[in-house]
PDB file of C-alpha atoms in Angstrom:
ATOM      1  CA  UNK A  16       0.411  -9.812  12.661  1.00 46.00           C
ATOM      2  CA  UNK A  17      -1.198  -9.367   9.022  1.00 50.00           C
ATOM      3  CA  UNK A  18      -4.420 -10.018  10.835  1.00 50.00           C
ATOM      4  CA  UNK A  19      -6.760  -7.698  12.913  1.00 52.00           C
ATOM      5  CA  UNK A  20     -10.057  -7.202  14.595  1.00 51.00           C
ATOM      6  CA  UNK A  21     -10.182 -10.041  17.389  1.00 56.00           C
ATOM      7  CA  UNK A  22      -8.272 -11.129  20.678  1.00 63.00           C
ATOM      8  CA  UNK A  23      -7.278 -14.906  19.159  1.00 67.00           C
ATOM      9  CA  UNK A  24      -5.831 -15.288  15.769  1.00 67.00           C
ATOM     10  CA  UNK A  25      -8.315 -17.804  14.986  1.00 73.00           C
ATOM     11  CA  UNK A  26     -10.672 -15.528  14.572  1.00 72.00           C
ATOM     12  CA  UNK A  27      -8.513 -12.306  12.840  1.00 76.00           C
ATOM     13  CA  UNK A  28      -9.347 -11.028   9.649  1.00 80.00           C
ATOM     14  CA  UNK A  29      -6.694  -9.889   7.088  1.00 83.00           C
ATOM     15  CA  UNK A  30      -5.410  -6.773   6.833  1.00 85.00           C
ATOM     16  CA  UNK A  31      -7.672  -4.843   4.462  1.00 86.00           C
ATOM     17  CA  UNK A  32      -6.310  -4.046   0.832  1.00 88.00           C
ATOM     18  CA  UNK A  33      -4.740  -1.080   0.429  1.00 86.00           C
ATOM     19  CA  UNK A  34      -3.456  -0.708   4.049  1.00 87.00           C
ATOM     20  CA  UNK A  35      -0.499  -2.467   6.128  1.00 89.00           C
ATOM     21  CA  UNK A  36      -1.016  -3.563   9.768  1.00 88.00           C
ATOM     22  CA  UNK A  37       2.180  -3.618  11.304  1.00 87.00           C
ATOM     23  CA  UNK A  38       1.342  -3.836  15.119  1.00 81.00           C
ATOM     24  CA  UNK A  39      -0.102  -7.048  16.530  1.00 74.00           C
ATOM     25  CA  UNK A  40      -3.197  -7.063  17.429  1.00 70.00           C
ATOM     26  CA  UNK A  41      -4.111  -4.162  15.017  1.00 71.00           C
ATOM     27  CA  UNK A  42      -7.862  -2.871  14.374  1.00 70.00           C
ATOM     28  CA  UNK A  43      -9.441  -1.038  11.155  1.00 69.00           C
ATOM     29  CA  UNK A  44      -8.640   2.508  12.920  1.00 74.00           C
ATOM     30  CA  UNK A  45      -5.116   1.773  13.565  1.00 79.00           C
ATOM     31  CA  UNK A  46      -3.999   0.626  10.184  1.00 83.00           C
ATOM     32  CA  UNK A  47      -1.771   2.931   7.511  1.00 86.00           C
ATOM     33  CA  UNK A  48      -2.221   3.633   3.962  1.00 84.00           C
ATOM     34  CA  UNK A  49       0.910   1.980   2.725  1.00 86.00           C
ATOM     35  CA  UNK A  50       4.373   4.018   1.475  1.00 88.00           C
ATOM     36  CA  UNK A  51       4.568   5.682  -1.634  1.00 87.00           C
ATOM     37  CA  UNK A  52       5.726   3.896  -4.335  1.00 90.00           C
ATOM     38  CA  UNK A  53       4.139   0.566  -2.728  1.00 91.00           C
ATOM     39  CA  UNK A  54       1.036  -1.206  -2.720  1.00 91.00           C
ATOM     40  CA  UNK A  55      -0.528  -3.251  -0.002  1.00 91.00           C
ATOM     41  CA  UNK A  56      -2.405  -6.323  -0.941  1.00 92.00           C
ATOM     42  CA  UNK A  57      -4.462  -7.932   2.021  1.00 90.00           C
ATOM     43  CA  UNK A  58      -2.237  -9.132   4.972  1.00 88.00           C
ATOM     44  CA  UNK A  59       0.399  -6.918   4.398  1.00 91.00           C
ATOM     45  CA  UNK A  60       2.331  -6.007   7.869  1.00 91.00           C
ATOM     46  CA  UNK A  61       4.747  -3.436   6.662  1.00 93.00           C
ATOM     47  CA  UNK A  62       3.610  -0.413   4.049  1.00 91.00           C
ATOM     48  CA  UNK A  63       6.753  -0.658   2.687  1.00 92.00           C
ATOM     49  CA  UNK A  64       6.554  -4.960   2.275  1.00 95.00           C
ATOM     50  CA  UNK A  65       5.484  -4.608  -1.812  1.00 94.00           C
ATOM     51  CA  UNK A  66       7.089  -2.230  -3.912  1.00 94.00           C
ATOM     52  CA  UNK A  67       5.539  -1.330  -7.331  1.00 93.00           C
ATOM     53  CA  UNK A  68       7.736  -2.837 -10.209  1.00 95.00           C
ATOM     54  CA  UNK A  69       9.944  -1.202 -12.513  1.00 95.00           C
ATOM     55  CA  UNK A  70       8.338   1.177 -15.164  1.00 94.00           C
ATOM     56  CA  UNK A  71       5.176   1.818 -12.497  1.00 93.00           C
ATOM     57  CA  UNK A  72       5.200   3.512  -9.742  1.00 90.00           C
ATOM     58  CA  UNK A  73       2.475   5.427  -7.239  1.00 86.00           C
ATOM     59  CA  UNK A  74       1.449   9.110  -6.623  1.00 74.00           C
ATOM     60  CA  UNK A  75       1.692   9.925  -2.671  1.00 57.00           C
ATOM     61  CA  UNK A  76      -1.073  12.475  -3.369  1.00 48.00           C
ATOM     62  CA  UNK A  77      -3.618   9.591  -3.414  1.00 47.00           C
ATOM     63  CA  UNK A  78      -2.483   7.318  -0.923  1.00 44.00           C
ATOM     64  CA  UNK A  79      -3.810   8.987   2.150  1.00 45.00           C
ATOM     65  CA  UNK A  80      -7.296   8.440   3.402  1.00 45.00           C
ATOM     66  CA  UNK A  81     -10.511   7.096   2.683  1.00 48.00           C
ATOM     67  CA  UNK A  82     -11.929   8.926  -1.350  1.00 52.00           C
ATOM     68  CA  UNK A  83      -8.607   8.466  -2.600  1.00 57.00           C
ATOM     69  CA  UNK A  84      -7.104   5.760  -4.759  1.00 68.00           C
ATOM     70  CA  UNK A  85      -5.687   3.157  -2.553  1.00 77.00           C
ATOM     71  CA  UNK A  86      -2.707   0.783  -3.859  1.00 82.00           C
ATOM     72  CA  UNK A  87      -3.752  -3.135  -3.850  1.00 87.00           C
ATOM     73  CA  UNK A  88      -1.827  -4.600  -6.147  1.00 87.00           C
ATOM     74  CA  UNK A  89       1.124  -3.782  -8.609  1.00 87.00           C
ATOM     75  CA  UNK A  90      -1.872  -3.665 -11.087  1.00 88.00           C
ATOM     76  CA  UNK A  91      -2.936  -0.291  -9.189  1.00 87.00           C
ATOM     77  CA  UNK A  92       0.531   1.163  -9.636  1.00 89.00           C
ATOM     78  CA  UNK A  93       0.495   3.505 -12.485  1.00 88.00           C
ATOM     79  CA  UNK A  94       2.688   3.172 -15.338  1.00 92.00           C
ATOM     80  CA  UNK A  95       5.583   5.545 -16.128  1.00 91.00           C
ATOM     81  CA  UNK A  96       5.207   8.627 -18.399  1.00 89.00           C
ATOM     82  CA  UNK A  97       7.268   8.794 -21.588  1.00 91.00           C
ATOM     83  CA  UNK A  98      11.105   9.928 -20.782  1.00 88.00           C
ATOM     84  CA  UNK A  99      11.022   9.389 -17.456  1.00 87.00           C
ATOM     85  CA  UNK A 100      12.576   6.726 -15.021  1.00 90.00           C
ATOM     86  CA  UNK A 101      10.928   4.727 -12.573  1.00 91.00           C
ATOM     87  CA  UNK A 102      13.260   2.438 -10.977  1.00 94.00           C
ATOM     88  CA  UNK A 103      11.240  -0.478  -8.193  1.00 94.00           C
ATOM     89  CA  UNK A 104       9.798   1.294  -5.771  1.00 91.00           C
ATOM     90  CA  UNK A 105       9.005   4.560  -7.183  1.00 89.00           C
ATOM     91  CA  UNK A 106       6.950   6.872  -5.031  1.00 85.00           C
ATOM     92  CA  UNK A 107       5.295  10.215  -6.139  1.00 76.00           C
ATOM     93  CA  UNK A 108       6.438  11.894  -9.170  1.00 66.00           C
ATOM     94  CA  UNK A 109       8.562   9.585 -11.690  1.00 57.00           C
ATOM     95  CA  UNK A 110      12.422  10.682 -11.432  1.00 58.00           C
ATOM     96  CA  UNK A 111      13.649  12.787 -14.619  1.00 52.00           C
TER      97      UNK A 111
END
């Protein structure tokens, strides 16, 4: 399941960075952008599998398609703005 692009897994490749490939036997055109407020290293299955950490979180605006920032790692997640919240998981803009 985190692997797409062939018939046996032998020969799969890893979900590619930024995206989550939740249906076996998945291919480049069939994988999602993961969830706000997550990031999606390669071989993630779920969007939702790697929420950004406390004090970071991700703006939804540039999750979708190809010219926009894609999340890889928590190290893409962007850190919280002065006086605001952002509890594990935080998607869009930080909570007041």
């Amino acid at each position: 399941q985190p692997y797409m692009g062939a018939f046996d897994v032998e020969n799969c490749l890893p979900c590619d960075p930024g995206y989550a490939c939740p249906e076996t036997g998945s291919t480049a055109s069939d994988h999602v952008v993961c969830s706000p407020g997550h990031y999606c290293p390669p071989g993630t299955v779920n969007p939702d599998d790697f929420p950004c950490p406390a004090g970071k979180y991700s703006d939804s605006v540039t999750l979708f398609h190809e010219g926009f920032r894609l999340y890889k790692s928590d190290g893409d997640c962007k850190i919280c703005p002065p006086f605001f919240a952002c509890p594990e998981g935080t998607g869009g803009l930080p909570i007041d």
